[in-house]
Each structure stands twice: as C-alpha cells, then as structure tokens.
Amino acid sequence: MTDQALAAQTKGLYPEIEPYDYGYMPAGGKHQIYYEQSGNPQGIPVVVVHGGPGGGTSPNLRCYFNPDAYRIILFDQRGCGKSRPHASQDMSLEDNTTWHLVADMEALREKLGIDTWVVFGGSWGSTLSLAYAIRHTDRVRALILRGIFLVRKAELDWFYQGGAGQIFPDVWERFVAPIPEAERNDMMAAYIKRLNGDDRNEQMRCALAWAGWEGDTLSIEGPSENPTKFAEPDFAVAFARIESWYFKNGGFFETDNWLLENVHKIRHIPAWIVQGRYDVVTPMASAWDLHKAWPEARFNLVKKAGHSSSDPGILDGLVRAADEAVAVLTA
C-alpha cells in the first residue's frame, strides 16, 4: 500500500463540539474541580484523563469520540486548567496527590449519576487511569491508554537526567541552562528548589524551561515552530510545579513498580494501548512491560510516532480504539 493510500485511510478527529453541561465540583479543602459534558447524554460515558500532571484539558479532547455514541466527560485535575485554585497563583500543593485525584474521579462519577464508564488517558493520564481502575475496578467498563507512564525512577531518570537529551541535545541545552553545573547531577531537585522559591523571576524562567523541554520533545517531528501552550507563563508555572511535585514523590505510589504489581486486578477489563515506537517522553519500554503483564489488552505499536496524541498514527489509533470500544461494549 502506498503512503498516499495509507494516509487516506487514517482516521482523524470527530468534528468540534461544545459542552451541553459544565460546572465546578467541591473536592474538599480549597479545591474545586472543573468538569464538562458533551456528546450524547444517553451515550456510553467516557471520562478523559489529561496528562501532566498539571496539563489540563483542551477542547480537542472531546473530538476523539463519536459524539452520537459517547457521553464525553472532561475534567481538570487539581491545580490546573479551570480548576481552582490554580497552581500558578497558589503557592501550596496541599491535598494534591494521585490518591486525591482518584477520589475526585470517583466523586465526579457519583455526582453525574454514572454507574460505569470508559476511562481514556494518555501519558500521566494513563498513570492516573490505571490507578483509578485498580482502586475502582467495578466502575470501569473499558480502558483506552496512550503513551504509557508508570512513574518509575528509571523513566524519570531517562527524561530528566540526560537519556532523552542524547536524542534532543539542542533542546536539552535549553533545559539545563537555568541550573548551575554543580547542581546538574540532580536536575529535578535543582528545579524543585527554584520552582518553589521566593524569586518570581527565577521561578518563571525555570517553569518555562521545564515546560519547554517536555513540549519540544512530544512529537516525532521535534520542536514546533509555532507557539504552544508550554510557552504560556501561567500554564508553565502550574505545569512545572505540579509535575515536579508528583515526580519528586514517585507518583505517591507505595513501590516503584506499584502499577504493574497490581495490574492483575484489571486484566479482565477490555483495554486498548496505543504507543509510539519513538516516544521519547514515555519510552516504549514501559508500554512493553505493561503489554507483557496484560496480554489481553489490545496493543497498538505505532511505528512512525512519538509521544504526542496529535502525531497522525497515535491520533488514528486512539480514534479507532474509541470506535472499537463502542462495538465491544454494545455487542
């Protein structure tokens, strides 16, 4: 098959749609979680779990799903997006852990009167989706996961201590620039100190460098020539502060391999895994480990793709997975 014929068969996003419902859910303490619903109110409920942590949702996340078949629920995790307070202003990360987020998802399900739902997440969203499914197995009808991230030390060392820098040395130079050479043996600790310090200018410089490093390594195409959300100051500060907080704490899991150690609890759930062969942010090794631990899950290795959900092969795989889930769940 020619490349042109293959491109013609590639599925794109569904048309843009607007929410029919949105609001804020009190989550205890000072946190309020923004959520929205779109698509078919009588359709299969699907909750979209965004990346980061701290990435927030975007309107295009509604478009991976057939709006006639799905009731599409988006929400912003604590401290980011439209949820309040925003981590770019509030200097506290109080009550912001993986298990708080899992509890928020379960509270949102109950608030919306949903019995079971499909859970769809990429990158950190795959992490949180797996954690939620392990804790609330009977509430998950199916899982659709992309860019598998298990928050293991080896993954964090790869991305923040020079491994990925071997592939993106030009971008890596910009990432290490704000940190004195004497502190570069522990880049995460050096960044955390500055992201949570009193010097607002230094905080902003480091936040933009942290966010830029991830934003510039997402796609197989490399850095974008067009401005992205990673260059927006408020987004960058929230994103960098929340990510580094979670990563410093190993995702708040009991062990380094907690997700794989508990995957046996969810192996009966229909699942789709979409992974780019050349994903630099969450390398394929973790997706492969999950695939071996969960052979029942449909594993789609996209040969010409990186981490970004907008890489054509990843986008195609996600849309097809969502369409296939409808067929499986309504058979």
mmCIF file of C-alpha atoms in Angstrom:
data_model
loop_
_atom_site.group_PDB
_atom_site.id
_atom_site.type_symbol
_atom_site.label_atom_id
_atom_site.label_comp_id
_atom_site.label_asym_id
_atom_site.label_seq_id
_atom_site.Cartn_x
_atom_site.Cartn_y
_atom_site.Cartn_z
ATOM 1 C CA MET A 1 0.000 0.000 0.000
ATOM 2 C CA THR A 2 1.362 3.422 -0.913
ATOM 3 C CA ASP A 3 1.888 6.143 1.692
ATOM 4 C CA GLN A 4 -0.847 8.157 -0.038
ATOM 5 C CA ALA A 5 -3.335 5.298 0.199
ATOM 6 C CA LEU A 6 -2.403 4.707 3.830
ATOM 7 C CA ALA A 7 -2.909 8.396 4.632
ATOM 8 C CA ALA A 8 -6.347 8.277 3.027
ATOM 9 C CA GLN A 9 -7.340 5.509 5.446
ATOM 10 C CA THR A 10 -6.070 7.322 8.531
ATOM 11 C CA LYS A 11 -8.866 8.388 10.830
ATOM 12 C CA GLY A 12 -8.964 11.976 12.048
ATOM 13 C CA LEU A 13 -10.769 13.660 14.896
ATOM 14 C CA TYR A 14 -14.523 13.940 15.011
ATOM 15 C CA PRO A 15 -15.961 17.459 14.406
ATOM 16 C CA GLU A 16 -15.629 20.056 17.141
ATOM 17 C CA ILE A 17 -18.481 20.165 19.631
ATOM 18 C CA GLU A 18 -19.437 22.325 22.590
ATOM 19 C CA PRO A 19 -20.350 21.137 26.092
ATOM 20 C CA TYR A 20 -24.009 20.816 26.985
ATOM 21 C CA ASP A 21 -23.154 20.967 30.691
ATOM 22 C CA TYR A 22 -20.280 22.278 32.813
ATOM 23 C CA GLY A 23 -19.591 23.348 36.352
ATOM 24 C CA TYR A 24 -17.429 23.019 39.454
ATOM 25 C CA MET A 25 -17.380 20.196 41.964
ATOM 26 C CA PRO A 26 -16.173 20.946 45.510
ATOM 27 C CA ALA A 27 -13.414 18.486 46.323
ATOM 28 C CA GLY A 28 -12.782 19.201 49.976
ATOM 29 C CA GLY A 29 -10.493 21.868 51.376
ATOM 30 C CA LYS A 30 -9.853 24.670 48.926
ATOM 31 C CA HIS A 31 -10.037 22.647 45.726
ATOM 32 C CA GLN A 32 -12.847 22.927 43.185
ATOM 33 C CA ILE A 33 -12.764 20.672 40.144
ATOM 34 C CA TYR A 34 -13.925 21.951 36.759
ATOM 35 C CA TYR A 35 -15.845 19.412 34.660
ATOM 36 C CA GLU A 36 -17.851 19.422 31.462
ATOM 37 C CA GLN A 37 -20.031 17.060 29.437
ATOM 38 C CA SER A 38 -20.529 16.887 25.675
ATOM 39 C CA GLY A 39 -21.779 14.451 23.079
ATOM 40 C CA ASN A 40 -24.844 12.259 23.647
ATOM 41 C CA PRO A 41 -26.300 12.429 27.187
ATOM 42 C CA GLN A 42 -27.624 8.893 26.661
ATOM 43 C CA GLY A 43 -24.372 7.568 25.193
ATOM 44 C CA ILE A 44 -21.623 5.443 26.707
ATOM 45 C CA PRO A 45 -19.961 7.539 29.424
ATOM 46 C CA VAL A 46 -16.253 8.147 28.859
ATOM 47 C CA VAL A 47 -14.055 10.176 31.203
ATOM 48 C CA VAL A 48 -10.977 11.792 29.687
ATOM 49 C CA VAL A 49 -7.944 11.882 31.994
ATOM 50 C CA HIS A 50 -5.485 14.533 30.856
ATOM 51 C CA GLY A 51 -1.722 14.419 31.077
ATOM 52 C CA GLY A 52 0.924 16.233 33.033
ATOM 53 C CA PRO A 53 0.167 16.052 35.851
ATOM 54 C CA GLY A 54 -0.868 19.660 35.561
ATOM 55 C CA GLY A 55 -1.580 19.681 31.834
ATOM 56 C CA GLY A 56 -5.292 20.490 31.928
ATOM 57 C CA THR A 57 -7.896 19.631 29.328
ATOM 58 C CA SER A 58 -8.386 21.182 25.889
ATOM 59 C CA PRO A 59 -11.423 21.287 23.566
ATOM 60 C CA ASN A 60 -9.878 18.881 21.065
ATOM 61 C CA LEU A 61 -10.023 16.091 23.681
ATOM 62 C CA ARG A 62 -13.778 15.933 23.030
ATOM 63 C CA CYS A 63 -13.115 15.006 19.427
ATOM 64 C CA TYR A 64 -11.590 11.553 19.815
ATOM 65 C CA PHE A 65 -15.074 10.145 20.322
ATOM 66 C CA ASN A 66 -18.143 9.655 18.163
ATOM 67 C CA PRO A 67 -20.471 12.280 19.700
ATOM 68 C CA ASP A 68 -23.529 10.198 18.821
ATOM 69 C CA ALA A 69 -22.194 7.183 20.710
ATOM 70 C CA TYR A 70 -20.436 8.734 23.704
ATOM 71 C CA ARG A 71 -21.286 10.913 26.681
ATOM 72 C CA ILE A 72 -17.921 12.673 26.940
ATOM 73 C CA ILE A 73 -16.753 13.910 30.354
ATOM 74 C CA LEU A 74 -13.679 16.113 30.699
ATOM 75 C CA PHE A 75 -12.294 17.447 33.970
ATOM 76 C CA ASP A 76 -9.277 19.456 35.061
ATOM 77 C CA GLN A 77 -7.201 17.875 37.816
ATOM 78 C CA ARG A 78 -6.332 19.791 40.971
ATOM 79 C CA GLY A 79 -4.351 22.982 40.484
ATOM 80 C CA CYS A 80 -4.564 23.252 36.701
ATOM 81 C CA GLY A 81 -6.819 24.162 33.785
ATOM 82 C CA LYS A 82 -10.011 25.780 35.012
ATOM 83 C CA SER A 83 -9.936 24.051 38.392
ATOM 84 C CA ARG A 84 -9.403 26.272 41.415
ATOM 85 C CA PRO A 85 -7.074 27.345 42.916
ATOM 86 C CA HIS A 86 -4.574 27.412 40.061
ATOM 87 C CA ALA A 87 -1.022 26.390 40.907
ATOM 88 C CA SER A 88 0.417 29.397 39.057
ATOM 89 C CA GLN A 89 -1.048 31.662 41.739
ATOM 90 C CA ASP A 90 -1.462 29.481 44.786
ATOM 91 C CA MET A 91 1.935 28.529 46.126
ATOM 92 C CA SER A 92 0.669 25.466 48.009
ATOM 93 C CA LEU A 93 0.318 21.925 46.662
ATOM 94 C CA GLU A 94 -1.688 20.912 49.702
ATOM 95 C CA ASP A 95 -4.049 17.943 49.200
ATOM 96 C CA ASN A 96 -2.754 17.279 45.709
ATOM 97 C CA THR A 97 -1.687 13.663 45.277
ATOM 98 C CA THR A 98 -2.554 10.774 42.986
ATOM 99 C CA TRP A 99 -4.998 9.442 45.531
ATOM 100 C CA HIS A 100 -6.757 12.787 45.854
ATOM 101 C CA LEU A 101 -7.186 12.742 42.071
ATOM 102 C CA VAL A 102 -8.503 9.174 42.122
ATOM 103 C CA ALA A 103 -11.014 10.234 44.784
ATOM 104 C CA ASP A 104 -12.011 13.233 42.651
ATOM 105 C CA MET A 105 -12.740 10.952 39.697
ATOM 106 C CA GLU A 106 -14.895 8.691 41.813
ATOM 107 C CA ALA A 107 -16.750 11.675 43.329
ATOM 108 C CA LEU A 108 -17.364 13.062 39.837
ATOM 109 C CA ARG A 109 -18.757 9.724 38.659
ATOM 110 C CA GLU A 110 -21.158 9.700 41.574
ATOM 111 C CA LYS A 111 -22.124 13.342 41.072
ATOM 112 C CA LEU A 112 -23.005 12.704 37.433
ATOM 113 C CA GLY A 113 -25.041 9.604 38.268
ATOM 114 C CA ILE A 114 -22.861 7.271 36.200
ATOM 115 C CA ASP A 115 -22.708 3.582 37.106
ATOM 116 C CA THR A 116 -19.691 2.596 34.993
ATOM 117 C CA TRP A 117 -17.619 4.448 32.424
ATOM 118 C CA VAL A 118 -14.842 4.098 29.899
ATOM 119 C CA VAL A 119 -11.583 5.636 31.145
ATOM 120 C CA PHE A 120 -9.398 7.293 28.484
ATOM 121 C CA GLY A 121 -5.964 8.670 29.359
ATOM 122 C CA GLY A 122 -2.588 9.425 27.845
ATOM 123 C CA SER A 123 0.857 9.907 29.372
ATOM 124 C CA TRP A 124 0.250 10.876 33.029
ATOM 125 C CA GLY A 125 -3.394 10.293 32.119
ATOM 126 C CA SER A 126 -2.517 6.623 31.560
ATOM 127 C CA THR A 127 -0.945 6.536 35.036
ATOM 128 C CA LEU A 128 -3.987 8.003 36.732
ATOM 129 C CA SER A 129 -6.359 5.868 34.649
ATOM 130 C CA LEU A 130 -4.556 2.706 35.752
ATOM 131 C CA ALA A 131 -4.504 3.818 39.391
ATOM 132 C CA TYR A 132 -8.234 4.613 39.283
ATOM 133 C CA ALA A 133 -9.068 1.295 37.621
ATOM 134 C CA ILE A 134 -7.061 -0.659 40.194
ATOM 135 C CA ARG A 135 -8.835 1.113 43.060
ATOM 136 C CA HIS A 136 -12.311 1.148 41.468
ATOM 137 C CA THR A 137 -12.280 -1.859 39.183
ATOM 138 C CA ASP A 138 -16.041 -2.404 39.218
ATOM 139 C CA ARG A 139 -16.654 1.121 37.879
ATOM 140 C CA VAL A 140 -14.526 0.766 34.719
ATOM 141 C CA ARG A 141 -16.159 -0.605 31.548
ATOM 142 C CA ALA A 142 -13.039 -0.261 29.397
ATOM 143 C CA LEU A 143 -9.649 1.466 29.316
ATOM 144 C CA ILE A 144 -8.066 3.314 26.391
ATOM 145 C CA LEU A 145 -4.464 4.268 27.153
ATOM 146 C CA ARG A 146 -1.728 6.115 25.260
ATOM 147 C CA GLY A 147 1.946 6.815 25.979
ATOM 148 C CA ILE A 148 2.257 4.527 28.996
ATOM 149 C CA PHE A 149 3.877 6.170 32.006
ATOM 150 C CA LEU A 150 4.386 4.191 35.223
ATOM 151 C CA VAL A 151 6.280 6.920 37.168
ATOM 152 C CA ARG A 152 9.201 4.612 37.804
ATOM 153 C CA LYS A 153 12.586 6.020 38.756
ATOM 154 C CA ALA A 154 14.133 4.729 35.529
ATOM 155 C CA GLU A 155 11.557 6.662 33.477
ATOM 156 C CA LEU A 156 12.181 9.878 35.393
ATOM 157 C CA ASP A 157 15.963 9.476 35.166
ATOM 158 C CA TRP A 158 15.689 8.887 31.419
ATOM 159 C CA PHE A 159 13.785 12.082 30.795
ATOM 160 C CA TYR A 160 15.227 14.433 33.414
ATOM 161 C CA GLN A 161 18.782 13.216 33.842
ATOM 162 C CA GLY A 162 20.080 13.096 30.303
ATOM 163 C CA GLY A 163 18.846 9.996 28.496
ATOM 164 C CA ALA A 164 16.358 11.808 26.290
ATOM 165 C CA GLY A 165 18.908 14.590 25.945
ATOM 166 C CA GLN A 166 21.010 12.259 23.825
ATOM 167 C CA ILE A 167 18.247 12.358 21.202
ATOM 168 C CA PHE A 168 17.375 16.040 21.643
ATOM 169 C CA PRO A 169 20.748 17.613 22.601
ATOM 170 C CA ASP A 170 19.781 21.035 21.250
ATOM 171 C CA VAL A 171 16.630 21.127 23.370
ATOM 172 C CA TRP A 172 18.454 19.620 26.360
ATOM 173 C CA GLU A 173 20.878 22.546 26.379
ATOM 174 C CA ARG A 174 17.943 24.922 26.896
ATOM 175 C CA PHE A 175 16.591 22.731 29.696
ATOM 176 C CA VAL A 176 19.820 22.628 31.699
ATOM 177 C CA ALA A 177 20.676 26.300 31.112
ATOM 178 C CA PRO A 178 18.926 27.708 34.243
ATOM 179 C CA ILE A 179 20.720 25.242 36.526
ATOM 180 C CA PRO A 180 24.355 25.766 37.638
ATOM 181 C CA GLU A 181 26.676 22.949 36.553
ATOM 182 C CA ALA A 182 27.337 21.999 40.173
ATOM 183 C CA GLU A 183 23.664 21.065 40.628
ATOM 184 C CA ARG A 184 23.062 19.229 37.357
ATOM 185 C CA ASN A 185 23.687 15.820 38.903
ATOM 186 C CA ASP A 186 20.078 16.056 40.209
ATOM 187 C CA MET A 187 18.108 18.183 37.777
ATOM 188 C CA MET A 188 14.766 17.506 39.390
ATOM 189 C CA ALA A 189 15.891 18.630 42.843
ATOM 190 C CA ALA A 190 17.502 21.740 41.367
ATOM 191 C CA TYR A 191 14.313 22.655 39.527
ATOM 192 C CA ILE A 192 12.045 21.951 42.503
ATOM 193 C CA LYS A 193 14.081 24.308 44.664
ATOM 194 C CA ARG A 194 13.660 27.135 42.148
ATOM 195 C CA LEU A 195 10.056 26.425 41.183
ATOM 196 C CA ASN A 196 9.041 26.729 44.823
ATOM 197 C CA GLY A 197 11.385 29.547 45.810
ATOM 198 C CA ASP A 198 10.659 33.206 46.538
ATOM 199 C CA ASP A 199 12.303 34.605 43.414
ATOM 200 C CA ARG A 200 9.393 35.021 40.996
ATOM 201 C CA ASN A 201 11.610 35.785 38.022
ATOM 202 C CA GLU A 202 13.708 32.684 38.586
ATOM 203 C CA GLN A 203 10.546 30.637 39.119
ATOM 204 C CA MET A 204 9.154 31.835 35.794
ATOM 205 C CA ARG A 205 12.398 31.203 33.915
ATOM 206 C CA CYS A 206 12.640 27.676 35.291
ATOM 207 C CA ALA A 207 8.954 26.929 34.697
ATOM 208 C CA LEU A 208 9.224 27.919 31.044
ATOM 209 C CA ALA A 209 12.381 25.834 30.639
ATOM 210 C CA TRP A 210 10.785 22.812 32.335
ATOM 211 C CA ALA A 211 7.595 23.040 30.277
ATOM 212 C CA GLY A 212 9.515 23.805 27.090
ATOM 213 C CA TRP A 213 11.652 20.692 27.475
ATOM 214 C CA GLU A 214 8.572 18.489 27.501
ATOM 215 C CA GLY A 215 6.715 20.449 24.846
ATOM 216 C CA ASP A 216 9.640 20.316 22.425
ATOM 217 C CA THR A 217 10.118 16.547 22.747
ATOM 218 C CA LEU A 218 6.488 15.432 22.382
ATOM 219 C CA SER A 219 6.333 14.867 18.656
ATOM 220 C CA ILE A 220 8.377 12.723 16.325
ATOM 221 C CA GLU A 221 8.706 15.930 14.277
ATOM 222 C CA GLY A 222 10.638 17.625 17.075
ATOM 223 C CA PRO A 223 10.105 21.192 18.349
ATOM 224 C CA SER A 224 7.246 23.110 16.771
ATOM 225 C CA GLU A 225 7.951 26.397 15.042
ATOM 226 C CA ASN A 226 4.577 27.707 16.231
ATOM 227 C CA PRO A 227 3.830 28.918 19.768
ATOM 228 C CA THR A 228 2.356 26.268 22.061
ATOM 229 C CA LYS A 229 0.715 26.309 25.486
ATOM 230 C CA PHE A 230 4.070 25.309 27.004
ATOM 231 C CA ALA A 231 5.305 28.854 26.366
ATOM 232 C CA GLU A 232 2.381 30.447 28.250
ATOM 233 C CA PRO A 233 3.657 31.636 31.660
ATOM 234 C CA ASP A 234 0.644 30.698 33.801
ATOM 235 C CA PHE A 235 0.390 27.267 32.203
ATOM 236 C CA ALA A 236 4.126 26.673 32.529
ATOM 237 C CA VAL A 237 4.267 27.537 36.243
ATOM 238 C CA ALA A 238 1.331 25.309 37.164
ATOM 239 C CA PHE A 239 2.556 22.509 34.924
ATOM 240 C CA ALA A 240 6.132 22.578 36.211
ATOM 241 C CA ARG A 241 5.221 22.904 39.877
ATOM 242 C CA ILE A 242 2.647 20.109 39.819
ATOM 243 C CA GLU A 243 4.746 17.741 37.695
ATOM 244 C CA SER A 244 7.881 18.143 39.767
ATOM 245 C CA TRP A 245 5.845 17.684 42.985
ATOM 246 C CA TYR A 246 4.395 14.395 41.760
ATOM 247 C CA PHE A 247 7.650 13.135 40.326
ATOM 248 C CA LYS A 248 9.613 14.007 43.469
ATOM 249 C CA ASN A 249 7.163 11.772 45.323
ATOM 250 C CA GLY A 250 7.251 8.898 42.837
ATOM 251 C CA GLY A 251 3.645 9.409 41.872
ATOM 252 C CA PHE A 252 2.695 8.757 45.512
ATOM 253 C CA PHE A 253 2.802 5.008 44.891
ATOM 254 C CA GLU A 254 3.906 2.604 47.611
ATOM 255 C CA THR A 255 6.575 0.984 45.450
ATOM 256 C CA ASP A 256 8.446 1.869 42.274
ATOM 257 C CA ASN A 257 6.537 -0.785 40.314
ATOM 258 C CA TRP A 258 3.162 -0.465 42.040
ATOM 259 C CA LEU A 259 1.030 -0.233 38.899
ATOM 260 C CA LEU A 260 2.493 -3.366 37.304
ATOM 261 C CA GLU A 261 2.339 -5.199 40.608
ATOM 262 C CA ASN A 262 -1.412 -4.586 40.712
ATOM 263 C CA VAL A 263 -2.356 -4.883 37.041
ATOM 264 C CA HIS A 264 -3.668 -8.416 37.622
ATOM 265 C CA LYS A 265 -6.711 -6.815 39.253
ATOM 266 C CA ILE A 266 -7.849 -5.255 35.956
ATOM 267 C CA ARG A 267 -6.847 -7.814 33.342
ATOM 268 C CA HIS A 268 -10.500 -8.761 32.756
ATOM 269 C CA ILE A 269 -11.384 -5.216 31.647
ATOM 270 C CA PRO A 270 -11.431 -4.592 27.859
ATOM 271 C CA ALA A 271 -8.455 -2.372 27.098
ATOM 272 C CA TRP A 272 -6.599 -0.709 24.251
ATOM 273 C CA ILE A 273 -2.974 0.516 24.493
ATOM 274 C CA VAL A 274 -1.596 2.901 21.847
ATOM 275 C CA GLN A 275 2.149 3.552 21.961
ATOM 276 C CA GLY A 276 4.539 5.381 19.648
ATOM 277 C CA ARG A 277 7.692 3.446 18.797
ATOM 278 C CA TYR A 278 9.794 6.649 19.036
ATOM 279 C CA ASP A 279 8.176 8.113 22.135
ATOM 280 C CA VAL A 280 10.963 9.948 23.968
ATOM 281 C CA VAL A 281 8.871 11.302 26.859
ATOM 282 C CA THR A 282 7.466 7.940 27.951
ATOM 283 C CA PRO A 283 9.665 5.391 26.169
ATOM 284 C CA MET A 284 8.186 2.213 24.798
ATOM 285 C CA ALA A 285 9.855 0.032 27.451
ATOM 286 C CA SER A 286 7.091 0.836 29.927
ATOM 287 C CA ALA A 287 4.316 0.135 27.424
ATOM 288 C CA TRP A 288 6.052 -3.137 26.578
ATOM 289 C CA ASP A 289 6.255 -4.086 30.262
ATOM 290 C CA LEU A 290 2.542 -3.356 30.618
ATOM 291 C CA HIS A 291 1.792 -5.343 27.460
ATOM 292 C CA LYS A 292 3.644 -8.375 28.858
ATOM 293 C CA ALA A 293 1.848 -8.091 32.202
ATOM 294 C CA TRP A 294 -1.516 -7.595 30.472
ATOM 295 C CA PRO A 295 -1.512 -9.642 27.263
ATOM 296 C CA GLU A 296 -5.308 -9.487 26.974
ATOM 297 C CA ALA A 297 -5.175 -5.737 26.244
ATOM 298 C CA ARG A 298 -5.077 -4.810 22.563
ATOM 299 C CA PHE A 299 -1.603 -3.411 21.915
ATOM 300 C CA ASN A 300 -1.139 -0.981 19.029
ATOM 301 C CA LEU A 301 2.514 -0.131 18.440
ATOM 302 C CA VAL A 302 2.572 2.866 16.103
ATOM 303 C CA LYS A 303 5.764 2.634 14.060
ATOM 304 C CA LYS A 304 6.163 6.260 12.976
ATOM 305 C CA ALA A 305 5.103 8.226 16.058
ATOM 306 C CA GLY A 306 6.417 9.839 19.203
ATOM 307 C CA HIS A 307 4.551 10.814 22.352
ATOM 308 C CA SER A 308 2.099 13.392 21.069
ATOM 309 C CA SER A 309 -1.543 12.414 20.678
ATOM 310 C CA SER A 310 -1.589 14.611 17.564
ATOM 311 C CA ASP A 311 1.044 12.521 15.757
ATOM 312 C CA PRO A 312 -1.116 11.075 12.945
ATOM 313 C CA GLY A 313 -0.577 7.423 13.831
ATOM 314 C CA ILE A 314 -1.363 7.984 17.520
ATOM 315 C CA LEU A 315 -4.458 10.031 16.710
ATOM 316 C CA ASP A 316 -5.647 7.344 14.312
ATOM 317 C CA GLY A 317 -5.049 4.621 16.903
ATOM 318 C CA LEU A 318 -6.960 6.454 19.624
ATOM 319 C CA VAL A 319 -9.979 7.238 17.460
ATOM 320 C CA ARG A 320 -10.091 3.661 16.203
ATOM 321 C CA ALA A 321 -9.811 2.335 19.762
ATOM 322 C CA ALA A 322 -12.720 4.507 20.895
ATOM 323 C CA ASP A 323 -14.781 3.320 17.924
ATOM 324 C CA GLU A 324 -13.880 -0.321 18.597
ATOM 325 C CA ALA A 325 -14.838 0.075 22.254
ATOM 326 C CA VAL A 326 -18.349 1.095 21.204
ATOM 327 C CA ALA A 327 -18.660 -2.103 19.169
ATOM 328 C CA VAL A 328 -17.328 -4.264 22.002
ATOM 329 C CA LEU A 329 -19.456 -2.653 24.698
ATOM 330 C CA THR A 330 -22.681 -2.725 22.703
ATOM 331 C CA ALA A 331 -22.274 -6.216 21.215
#
